[in-house]
Amino acid sequence: MTTAPLTWLYAPGDRPSVVAKALLAGADVVVIDLEDAVAPDRKEYARAATAELLAEPQPVPVHVRVNALDGPLADTDLRAVAALPGVSGLRLPKVTSPEQVVRVAQRTAAAGAAGPGTPPLYALLESARGVENAHAIAAAHGALCGIALGEADLRADLGVREDAGLDWSRSRIVVAARAAGLAPPSQSVHPDIRDLEGLAASCAHGRALGFLGRAAIHPRQLPVIERSYLPTEWEIEQAETIVKAAIRERGAQALPDGRFVDAAVVATAQRTLSLARRR
């Protein structure tokens, strides 16, 4: 993709009809889930159905979330899907150490996945240990293209009862991703598919923390996420004013309305205008 994804739509791997609808739902990335969304007695079918679908390229980028790396199914999942033409990335759940990322990268490279290298990897941090190792995981291997939180598991691990209790962990992975040179993380899913107002408010909070985009579990969440993460008309106007001022006069300056402009402010305005091109 020429621009960063804003929407990542999950679909269970054992329900091919749902996956087919997800591919046409308008998400930037579809994530076929072989892990939490699939019952234990459906794992083998989900893997086979996913491998059959992804034997051919797809109309949108498709990632596959494999089963937990410390369990018995992950290796089989990786062998089945990592090298397929329709796979644009692998999402690795419950990552707790950089060594896990390195092992997956080595396994997929050895299997000849995606030509001479490994497919893009995305690590999901879902425990206190994963969050503590966030930067080491983010910098573990060149094939790792992103990190994100799995907030349901993290809540359970930490015993967090209020949403604000996750804000430190959220900021931690935003900083870790930036320090490792990765794209800003996407937000974890909003579990109530009917609560679109709550979703919008949560997205606004995530955007304020430095996230970019969000995972979804239902197509109706996609427009809300995209609207929440695209800059408003006012933000675009302000960014254009800053960039024009920087073109006219180099160096730090004060705008007529009193706003101070320096290189960091200009860089932020340029990012806003780049994102606005998606509108």
PDB file of C-alpha atoms in Angstrom:
ATOM      1  CA  MET A   1       0.000   0.000   0.000  1.00  0.00           C
ATOM      2  CA  THR A   2       1.180   3.529  -0.720  1.00  0.00           C
ATOM      3  CA  THR A   3      -0.291   4.873   2.543  1.00  0.00           C
ATOM      4  CA  ALA A   4      -0.379   3.433   6.036  1.00  0.00           C
ATOM      5  CA  PRO A   5      -3.412   1.234   6.776  1.00  0.00           C
ATOM      6  CA  LEU A   6      -6.089   2.700   9.028  1.00  0.00           C
ATOM      7  CA  THR A   7      -8.436  -0.275   9.233  1.00  0.00           C
ATOM      8  CA  TRP A   8      -7.671  -3.930   9.937  1.00  0.00           C
ATOM      9  CA  LEU A   9     -10.703  -6.228   9.800  1.00  0.00           C
ATOM     10  CA  TYR A  10     -10.561  -9.595  11.555  1.00  0.00           C
ATOM     11  CA  ALA A  11     -12.417 -12.617  10.156  1.00  0.00           C
ATOM     12  CA  PRO A  12     -12.417 -16.172  11.561  1.00  0.00           C
ATOM     13  CA  GLY A  13     -10.497 -18.637   9.428  1.00  0.00           C
ATOM     14  CA  ASP A  14     -13.048 -21.408   9.852  1.00  0.00           C
ATOM     15  CA  ARG A  15     -15.823 -19.343   8.249  1.00  0.00           C
ATOM     16  CA  PRO A  16     -14.873 -18.849   4.581  1.00  0.00           C
ATOM     17  CA  SER A  17     -18.135 -17.020   3.813  1.00  0.00           C
ATOM     18  CA  VAL A  18     -17.322 -14.410   6.457  1.00  0.00           C
ATOM     19  CA  VAL A  19     -13.791 -14.078   5.097  1.00  0.00           C
ATOM     20  CA  ALA A  20     -15.191 -13.549   1.583  1.00  0.00           C
ATOM     21  CA  LYS A  21     -17.417 -10.737   2.849  1.00  0.00           C
ATOM     22  CA  ALA A  22     -14.531  -9.200   4.773  1.00  0.00           C
ATOM     23  CA  LEU A  23     -12.451  -9.006   1.598  1.00  0.00           C
ATOM     24  CA  LEU A  24     -15.158  -6.804   0.069  1.00  0.00           C
ATOM     25  CA  ALA A  25     -15.938  -4.715   3.169  1.00  0.00           C
ATOM     26  CA  GLY A  26     -13.550  -1.863   2.427  1.00  0.00           C
ATOM     27  CA  ALA A  27     -10.898  -2.532   5.068  1.00  0.00           C
ATOM     28  CA  ASP A  28      -7.314  -1.611   4.288  1.00  0.00           C
ATOM     29  CA  VAL A  29      -6.159  -5.012   5.570  1.00  0.00           C
ATOM     30  CA  VAL A  30      -8.117  -8.201   6.266  1.00  0.00           C
ATOM     31  CA  VAL A  31      -6.764 -10.392   9.062  1.00  0.00           C
ATOM     32  CA  ILE A  32      -7.749 -14.054   8.873  1.00  0.00           C
ATOM     33  CA  ASP A  33      -7.681 -15.365  12.404  1.00  0.00           C
ATOM     34  CA  LEU A  34      -6.559 -18.905  13.149  1.00  0.00           C
ATOM     35  CA  GLU A  35      -6.233 -18.236  16.874  1.00  0.00           C
ATOM     36  CA  ASP A  36      -8.803 -16.860  19.324  1.00  0.00           C
ATOM     37  CA  ALA A  37     -11.742 -16.766  16.900  1.00  0.00           C
ATOM     38  CA  VAL A  38     -11.472 -20.481  16.103  1.00  0.00           C
ATOM     39  CA  ALA A  39     -12.571 -23.289  18.431  1.00  0.00           C
ATOM     40  CA  PRO A  40      -9.974 -26.014  19.122  1.00  0.00           C
ATOM     41  CA  ASP A  41     -11.858 -28.636  17.105  1.00  0.00           C
ATOM     42  CA  ARG A  42     -11.998 -26.271  14.099  1.00  0.00           C
ATOM     43  CA  LYS A  43      -8.308 -25.351  13.958  1.00  0.00           C
ATOM     44  CA  GLU A  44      -7.361 -27.861  11.270  1.00  0.00           C
ATOM     45  CA  TYR A  45     -10.280 -26.875   9.056  1.00  0.00           C
ATOM     46  CA  ALA A  46      -9.517 -23.158   9.513  1.00  0.00           C
ATOM     47  CA  ARG A  47      -5.904 -23.697   8.477  1.00  0.00           C
ATOM     48  CA  ALA A  48      -6.856 -25.727   5.392  1.00  0.00           C
ATOM     49  CA  ALA A  49      -9.567 -23.279   4.297  1.00  0.00           C
ATOM     50  CA  THR A  50      -7.210 -20.336   4.731  1.00  0.00           C
ATOM     51  CA  ALA A  51      -4.429 -22.055   2.788  1.00  0.00           C
ATOM     52  CA  GLU A  52      -6.830 -22.841  -0.034  1.00  0.00           C
ATOM     53  CA  LEU A  53      -8.035 -19.227  -0.269  1.00  0.00           C
ATOM     54  CA  LEU A  54      -4.591 -17.670  -0.068  1.00  0.00           C
ATOM     55  CA  ALA A  55      -3.104 -19.922  -2.730  1.00  0.00           C
ATOM     56  CA  GLU A  56      -4.067 -17.033  -5.018  1.00  0.00           C
ATOM     57  CA  PRO A  57      -3.449 -13.274  -4.630  1.00  0.00           C
ATOM     58  CA  GLN A  58      -6.331 -11.358  -3.058  1.00  0.00           C
ATOM     59  CA  PRO A  59      -7.927  -7.971  -3.901  1.00  0.00           C
ATOM     60  CA  VAL A  60      -6.724  -6.439  -0.614  1.00  0.00           C
ATOM     61  CA  PRO A  61      -3.745  -7.185   1.630  1.00  0.00           C
ATOM     62  CA  VAL A  62      -4.434 -10.224   3.816  1.00  0.00           C
ATOM     63  CA  HIS A  63      -2.641 -11.041   7.035  1.00  0.00           C
ATOM     64  CA  VAL A  64      -2.961 -14.307   8.930  1.00  0.00           C
ATOM     65  CA  ARG A  65      -2.938 -14.429  12.707  1.00  0.00           C
ATOM     66  CA  VAL A  66      -1.385 -17.763  13.567  1.00  0.00           C
ATOM     67  CA  ASN A  67      -1.817 -19.599  16.838  1.00  0.00           C
ATOM     68  CA  ALA A  68       0.237 -18.787  19.932  1.00  0.00           C
ATOM     69  CA  LEU A  69       3.955 -19.173  19.284  1.00  0.00           C
ATOM     70  CA  ASP A  70       4.538 -21.178  22.470  1.00  0.00           C
ATOM     71  CA  GLY A  71       1.815 -23.692  21.593  1.00  0.00           C
ATOM     72  CA  PRO A  72       1.768 -26.783  19.390  1.00  0.00           C
ATOM     73  CA  LEU A  73      -0.067 -25.264  16.399  1.00  0.00           C
ATOM     74  CA  ALA A  74       2.036 -22.266  15.393  1.00  0.00           C
ATOM     75  CA  ASP A  75       4.671 -24.198  13.430  1.00  0.00           C
ATOM     76  CA  THR A  76       2.004 -26.024  11.452  1.00  0.00           C
ATOM     77  CA  ASP A  77       0.229 -22.736  10.723  1.00  0.00           C
ATOM     78  CA  LEU A  78       3.435 -21.115   9.528  1.00  0.00           C
ATOM     79  CA  ARG A  79       4.322 -24.024   7.251  1.00  0.00           C
ATOM     80  CA  ALA A  80       0.834 -23.958   5.764  1.00  0.00           C
ATOM     81  CA  VAL A  81       0.416 -20.247   5.009  1.00  0.00           C
ATOM     82  CA  ALA A  82       3.654 -18.260   5.238  1.00  0.00           C
ATOM     83  CA  ALA A  83       4.766 -18.794   1.644  1.00  0.00           C
ATOM     84  CA  LEU A  84       1.369 -18.436  -0.056  1.00  0.00           C
ATOM     85  CA  PRO A  85       0.867 -15.791  -2.774  1.00  0.00           C
ATOM     86  CA  GLY A  86      -2.165 -14.329  -1.006  1.00  0.00           C
ATOM     87  CA  VAL A  87      -0.396 -13.666   2.289  1.00  0.00           C
ATOM     88  CA  SER A  88       0.747 -10.073   2.816  1.00  0.00           C
ATOM     89  CA  GLY A  89       1.771 -10.467   6.449  1.00  0.00           C
ATOM     90  CA  LEU A  90       1.763 -12.670   9.528  1.00  0.00           C
ATOM     91  CA  ARG A  91       0.402 -11.551  12.875  1.00  0.00           C
ATOM     92  CA  LEU A  92       2.095 -13.245  15.808  1.00  0.00           C
ATOM     93  CA  PRO A  93      -0.015 -13.429  18.982  1.00  0.00           C
ATOM     94  CA  LYS A  94       1.136 -13.315  22.591  1.00  0.00           C
ATOM     95  CA  VAL A  95       4.727 -12.380  21.803  1.00  0.00           C
ATOM     96  CA  THR A  96       6.804 -12.027  24.955  1.00  0.00           C
ATOM     97  CA  SER A  97      10.414 -11.940  23.726  1.00  0.00           C
ATOM     98  CA  PRO A  98      12.501 -10.859  20.731  1.00  0.00           C
ATOM     99  CA  GLU A  99      13.753 -14.425  20.364  1.00  0.00           C
ATOM    100  CA  GLN A 100      10.267 -15.543  19.334  1.00  0.00           C
ATOM    101  CA  VAL A 101      10.224 -13.037  16.478  1.00  0.00           C
ATOM    102  CA  VAL A 102      13.677 -14.091  15.333  1.00  0.00           C
ATOM    103  CA  ARG A 103      12.685 -17.758  15.312  1.00  0.00           C
ATOM    104  CA  VAL A 104       9.600 -17.071  13.201  1.00  0.00           C
ATOM    105  CA  ALA A 105      11.620 -14.959  10.776  1.00  0.00           C
ATOM    106  CA  GLN A 106      14.195 -17.712  10.420  1.00  0.00           C
ATOM    107  CA  ARG A 107      11.570 -20.423   9.939  1.00  0.00           C
ATOM    108  CA  THR A 108       9.683 -18.549   7.254  1.00  0.00           C
ATOM    109  CA  ALA A 109      12.868 -17.541   5.444  1.00  0.00           C
ATOM    110  CA  ALA A 110      14.057 -21.141   5.454  1.00  0.00           C
ATOM    111  CA  ALA A 111      10.759 -22.209   3.943  1.00  0.00           C
ATOM    112  CA  GLY A 112      11.262 -19.799   1.055  1.00  0.00           C
ATOM    113  CA  ALA A 113       8.365 -17.583   2.093  1.00  0.00           C
ATOM    114  CA  ALA A 114       7.785 -14.482  -0.022  1.00  0.00           C
ATOM    115  CA  GLY A 115      10.770 -15.140  -2.246  1.00  0.00           C
ATOM    116  CA  PRO A 116      14.242 -14.451  -0.823  1.00  0.00           C
ATOM    117  CA  GLY A 117      13.040 -12.990   2.496  1.00  0.00           C
ATOM    118  CA  THR A 118      10.358 -13.448   5.098  1.00  0.00           C
ATOM    119  CA  PRO A 119       6.810 -12.090   4.903  1.00  0.00           C
ATOM    120  CA  PRO A 120       6.176  -8.944   6.968  1.00  0.00           C
ATOM    121  CA  LEU A 121       5.683  -9.836  10.623  1.00  0.00           C
ATOM    122  CA  TYR A 122       3.507  -8.053  13.194  1.00  0.00           C
ATOM    123  CA  ALA A 123       3.887  -8.822  16.892  1.00  0.00           C
ATOM    124  CA  LEU A 124       0.932  -8.668  19.263  1.00  0.00           C
ATOM    125  CA  LEU A 125       1.889  -7.917  22.862  1.00  0.00           C
ATOM    126  CA  GLU A 126      -0.747  -9.316  25.196  1.00  0.00           C
ATOM    127  CA  SER A 127       0.921  -9.700  28.585  1.00  0.00           C
ATOM    128  CA  ALA A 128       2.933  -7.748  31.130  1.00  0.00           C
ATOM    129  CA  ARG A 129       6.086  -9.505  29.940  1.00  0.00           C
ATOM    130  CA  GLY A 130       5.395  -8.562  26.340  1.00  0.00           C
ATOM    131  CA  VAL A 131       4.883  -4.908  27.238  1.00  0.00           C
ATOM    132  CA  GLU A 132       8.032  -4.861  29.366  1.00  0.00           C
ATOM    133  CA  ASN A 133      10.007  -6.184  26.358  1.00  0.00           C
ATOM    134  CA  ALA A 134       8.258  -3.920  23.849  1.00  0.00           C
ATOM    135  CA  HIS A 135      11.310  -2.178  22.410  1.00  0.00           C
ATOM    136  CA  ALA A 136      13.430  -5.329  22.252  1.00  0.00           C
ATOM    137  CA  ILE A 137      10.602  -7.055  20.388  1.00  0.00           C
ATOM    138  CA  ALA A 138      10.075  -4.089  18.058  1.00  0.00           C
ATOM    139  CA  ALA A 139      13.779  -4.072  17.157  1.00  0.00           C
ATOM    140  CA  ALA A 140      14.183  -7.858  17.020  1.00  0.00           C
ATOM    141  CA  HIS A 141      14.370  -8.420  13.256  1.00  0.00           C
ATOM    142  CA  GLY A 142      14.148  -6.522  10.000  1.00  0.00           C
ATOM    143  CA  ALA A 143      11.097  -8.534   8.970  1.00  0.00           C
ATOM    144  CA  LEU A 144       9.089  -7.116  11.876  1.00  0.00           C
ATOM    145  CA  CYS A 145       6.993  -4.258  10.495  1.00  0.00           C
ATOM    146  CA  GLY A 146       4.794  -3.436  13.461  1.00  0.00           C
ATOM    147  CA  ILE A 147       3.712  -4.081  17.018  1.00  0.00           C
ATOM    148  CA  ALA A 148       0.298  -3.753  18.649  1.00  0.00           C
ATOM    149  CA  LEU A 149      -1.458  -4.568  21.896  1.00  0.00           C
ATOM    150  CA  GLY A 150      -3.895  -7.396  22.447  1.00  0.00           C
ATOM    151  CA  GLU A 151      -5.892  -5.615  25.103  1.00  0.00           C
ATOM    152  CA  ALA A 152      -8.334  -8.350  26.143  1.00  0.00           C
ATOM    153  CA  ASP A 153      -5.547 -10.678  27.222  1.00  0.00           C
ATOM    154  CA  LEU A 154      -3.541  -7.806  28.686  1.00  0.00           C
ATOM    155  CA  ARG A 155      -6.502  -6.729  30.837  1.00  0.00           C
ATOM    156  CA  ALA A 156      -6.773 -10.237  32.209  1.00  0.00           C
ATOM    157  CA  ASP A 157      -3.044 -10.510  32.849  1.00  0.00           C
ATOM    158  CA  LEU A 158      -2.858  -7.172  34.666  1.00  0.00           C
ATOM    159  CA  GLY A 159      -6.205  -7.356  36.431  1.00  0.00           C
ATOM    160  CA  VAL A 160      -7.134  -3.967  34.977  1.00  0.00           C
ATOM    161  CA  ARG A 161     -10.741  -2.979  35.650  1.00  0.00           C
ATOM    162  CA  GLU A 162     -10.904   0.488  34.080  1.00  0.00           C
ATOM    163  CA  ASP A 163      -9.894   1.408  30.541  1.00  0.00           C
ATOM    164  CA  ALA A 164      -7.513   4.108  31.768  1.00  0.00           C
ATOM    165  CA  GLY A 165      -5.470   1.394  33.436  1.00  0.00           C
ATOM    166  CA  LEU A 166      -4.126   0.408  30.007  1.00  0.00           C
ATOM    167  CA  ASP A 167      -2.911   3.879  29.013  1.00  0.00           C
ATOM    168  CA  TRP A 168       0.620   3.350  30.316  1.00  0.00           C
ATOM    169  CA  SER A 169       0.949   0.152  28.265  1.00  0.00           C
ATOM    170  CA  ARG A 170      -0.500   1.920  25.230  1.00  0.00           C
ATOM    171  CA  SER A 171       2.012   4.734  25.471  1.00  0.00           C
ATOM    172  CA  ARG A 172       4.785   2.228  26.050  1.00  0.00           C
ATOM    173  CA  ILE A 173       4.252   0.506  22.710  1.00  0.00           C
ATOM    174  CA  VAL A 174       3.812   3.801  20.846  1.00  0.00           C
ATOM    175  CA  VAL A 175       7.234   4.863  22.116  1.00  0.00           C
ATOM    176  CA  ALA A 176       8.766   1.435  21.465  1.00  0.00           C
ATOM    177  CA  ALA A 177       7.529   1.386  17.876  1.00  0.00           C
ATOM    178  CA  ARG A 178       8.888   4.864  17.197  1.00  0.00           C
ATOM    179  CA  ALA A 179      12.223   4.096  18.834  1.00  0.00           C
ATOM    180  CA  ALA A 180      12.570   0.998  16.631  1.00  0.00           C
ATOM    181  CA  GLY A 181      11.707   2.923  13.463  1.00  0.00           C
ATOM    182  CA  LEU A 182       8.344   1.205  12.970  1.00  0.00           C
ATOM    183  CA  ALA A 183       5.030   2.721  11.943  1.00  0.00           C
ATOM    184  CA  PRO A 184       2.741   3.895  14.759  1.00  0.00           C
ATOM    185  CA  PRO A 185       0.798   0.985  16.255  1.00  0.00           C
ATOM    186  CA  SER A 186      -2.853   0.389  15.454  1.00  0.00           C
ATOM    187  CA  GLN A 187      -5.339   0.237  18.303  1.00  0.00           C
ATOM    188  CA  SER A 188      -6.734  -2.999  19.640  1.00  0.00           C
ATOM    189  CA  VAL A 189     -10.324  -3.929  18.803  1.00  0.00           C
ATOM    190  CA  HIS A 190     -13.375  -2.300  20.415  1.00  0.00           C
ATOM    191  CA  PRO A 191     -15.340  -5.378  21.517  1.00  0.00           C
ATOM    192  CA  ASP A 192     -18.891  -3.951  21.402  1.00  0.00           C
ATOM    193  CA  ILE A 193     -19.895  -3.828  17.728  1.00  0.00           C
ATOM    194  CA  ARG A 194     -23.078  -1.876  18.520  1.00  0.00           C
ATOM    195  CA  ASP A 195     -21.351   0.869  20.510  1.00  0.00           C
ATOM    196  CA  LEU A 196     -20.245   3.101  17.648  1.00  0.00           C
ATOM    197  CA  GLU A 197     -20.290   6.233  19.793  1.00  0.00           C
ATOM    198  CA  GLY A 198     -18.006   4.572  22.316  1.00  0.00           C
ATOM    199  CA  LEU A 199     -15.794   3.361  19.471  1.00  0.00           C
ATOM    200  CA  ALA A 200     -15.422   6.909  18.139  1.00  0.00           C
ATOM    201  CA  ALA A 201     -14.528   8.250  21.588  1.00  0.00           C
ATOM    202  CA  SER A 202     -12.015   5.456  22.120  1.00  0.00           C
ATOM    203  CA  CYS A 203     -10.445   6.125  18.711  1.00  0.00           C
ATOM    204  CA  ALA A 204     -10.103   9.818  19.546  1.00  0.00           C
ATOM    205  CA  HIS A 205      -8.298   8.851  22.744  1.00  0.00           C
ATOM    206  CA  GLY A 206      -6.058   6.427  20.882  1.00  0.00           C
ATOM    207  CA  ARG A 207      -5.204   9.040  18.290  1.00  0.00           C
ATOM    208  CA  ALA A 208      -4.247  11.447  21.078  1.00  0.00           C
ATOM    209  CA  LEU A 209      -1.889   8.795  22.467  1.00  0.00           C
ATOM    210  CA  GLY A 210      -0.139   8.366  19.104  1.00  0.00           C
ATOM    211  CA  PHE A 211      -1.863   5.351  17.571  1.00  0.00           C
ATOM    212  CA  LEU A 212      -2.669   5.229  13.876  1.00  0.00           C
ATOM    213  CA  GLY A 213      -5.739   3.255  12.821  1.00  0.00           C
ATOM    214  CA  ARG A 214      -7.489   0.394  14.512  1.00  0.00           C
ATOM    215  CA  ALA A 215      -8.416  -3.267  14.244  1.00  0.00           C
ATOM    216  CA  ALA A 216     -12.120  -4.074  13.812  1.00  0.00           C
ATOM    217  CA  ILE A 217     -14.265  -7.148  14.329  1.00  0.00           C
ATOM    218  CA  HIS A 218     -17.252  -6.034  12.235  1.00  0.00           C
ATOM    219  CA  PRO A 219     -17.542  -4.064   8.969  1.00  0.00           C
ATOM    220  CA  ARG A 220     -19.826  -1.470  10.594  1.00  0.00           C
ATOM    221  CA  GLN A 221     -16.858  -0.333  12.686  1.00  0.00           C
ATOM    222  CA  LEU A 222     -14.719   0.539   9.663  1.00  0.00           C
ATOM    223  CA  PRO A 223     -16.221   3.946   8.717  1.00  0.00           C
ATOM    224  CA  VAL A 224     -16.063   5.105  12.339  1.00  0.00           C
ATOM    225  CA  ILE A 225     -12.410   4.172  12.646  1.00  0.00           C
ATOM    226  CA  GLU A 226     -11.485   5.845   9.364  1.00  0.00           C
ATOM    227  CA  ARG A 227     -13.347   9.062  10.197  1.00  0.00           C
ATOM    228  CA  SER A 228     -11.754   9.153  13.625  1.00  0.00           C
ATOM    229  CA  TYR A 229      -8.231   8.855  12.301  1.00  0.00           C
ATOM    230  CA  LEU A 230      -8.473  11.100   9.269  1.00  0.00           C
ATOM    231  CA  PRO A 231      -7.717  14.779   9.965  1.00  0.00           C
ATOM    232  CA  THR A 232     -10.634  17.172  10.165  1.00  0.00           C
ATOM    233  CA  GLU A 233     -11.092  20.079   7.776  1.00  0.00           C
ATOM    234  CA  TRP A 234      -9.886  22.420  10.520  1.00  0.00           C
ATOM    235  CA  GLU A 235      -6.757  20.321  11.088  1.00  0.00           C
ATOM    236  CA  ILE A 236      -6.033  20.288   7.364  1.00  0.00           C
ATOM    237  CA  GLU A 237      -6.444  24.058   7.156  1.00  0.00           C
ATOM    238  CA  GLN A 238      -4.102  24.605  10.085  1.00  0.00           C
ATOM    239  CA  ALA A 239      -1.516  22.243   8.621  1.00  0.00           C
ATOM    240  CA  GLU A 240      -1.645  23.978   5.248  1.00  0.00           C
ATOM    241  CA  THR A 241      -1.082  27.332   6.943  1.00  0.00           C
ATOM    242  CA  ILE A 242       1.980  25.996   8.754  1.00  0.00           C
ATOM    243  CA  VAL A 243       3.508  24.388   5.666  1.00  0.00           C
ATOM    244  CA  LYS A 244       2.953  27.524   3.558  1.00  0.00           C
ATOM    245  CA  ALA A 245       4.594  29.652   6.237  1.00  0.00           C
ATOM    246  CA  ALA A 246       7.583  27.324   6.342  1.00  0.00           C
ATOM    247  CA  ILE A 247       7.965  27.579   2.574  1.00  0.00           C
ATOM    248  CA  ARG A 248       7.891  31.379   2.699  1.00  0.00           C
ATOM    249  CA  GLU A 249      10.364  31.672   5.551  1.00  0.00           C
ATOM    250  CA  ARG A 250      12.841  29.122   6.826  1.00  0.00           C
ATOM    251  CA  GLY A 251      13.571  28.637  10.489  1.00  0.00           C
ATOM    252  CA  ALA A 252      11.472  29.184  13.579  1.00  0.00           C
ATOM    253  CA  GLN A 253       8.791  31.836  13.380  1.00  0.00           C
ATOM    254  CA  ALA A 254       5.549  33.027  14.924  1.00  0.00           C
ATOM    255  CA  LEU A 255       2.373  33.061  12.848  1.00  0.00           C
ATOM    256  CA  PRO A 256       0.023  36.080  12.955  1.00  0.00           C
ATOM    257  CA  ASP A 257      -2.303  34.167  15.301  1.00  0.00           C
ATOM    258  CA  GLY A 258       0.540  33.654  17.786  1.00  0.00           C
ATOM    259  CA  ARG A 259       1.369  30.033  17.064  1.00  0.00           C
ATOM    260  CA  PHE A 260       5.059  29.190  17.172  1.00  0.00           C
ATOM    261  CA  VAL A 261       6.356  27.202  14.208  1.00  0.00           C
ATOM    262  CA  ASP A 262       9.598  25.240  14.114  1.00  0.00           C
ATOM    263  CA  ALA A 263      10.839  22.128  12.309  1.00  0.00           C
ATOM    264  CA  ALA A 264       8.947  19.726  14.585  1.00  0.00           C
ATOM    265  CA  VAL A 265       5.670  21.607  14.068  1.00  0.00           C
ATOM    266  CA  VAL A 266       6.210  21.578  10.312  1.00  0.00           C
ATOM    267  CA  ALA A 267       6.900  17.830  10.327  1.00  0.00           C
ATOM    268  CA  THR A 268       3.645  17.224  12.198  1.00  0.00           C
ATOM    269  CA  ALA A 269       1.752  19.392   9.697  1.00  0.00           C
ATOM    270  CA  GLN A 270       3.255  17.487   6.783  1.00  0.00           C
ATOM    271  CA  ARG A 271       2.142  14.177   8.320  1.00  0.00           C
ATOM    272  CA  THR A 272      -1.359  15.585   8.695  1.00  0.00           C
ATOM    273  CA  LEU A 273      -1.483  16.574   5.024  1.00  0.00           C
ATOM    274  CA  SER A 274      -0.119  13.206   3.952  1.00  0.00           C
ATOM    275  CA  LEU A 275      -2.890  11.465   5.874  1.00  0.00           C
ATOM    276  CA  ALA A 276      -5.472  13.904   4.486  1.00  0.00           C
ATOM    277  CA  ARG A 277      -4.804  12.646   0.968  1.00  0.00           C
ATOM    278  CA  ARG A 278      -6.821   9.573   1.888  1.00  0.00           C
ATOM    279  CA  ARG A 279     -10.009  11.661   2.188  1.00  0.00           C
TER     280      ARG A 279
END
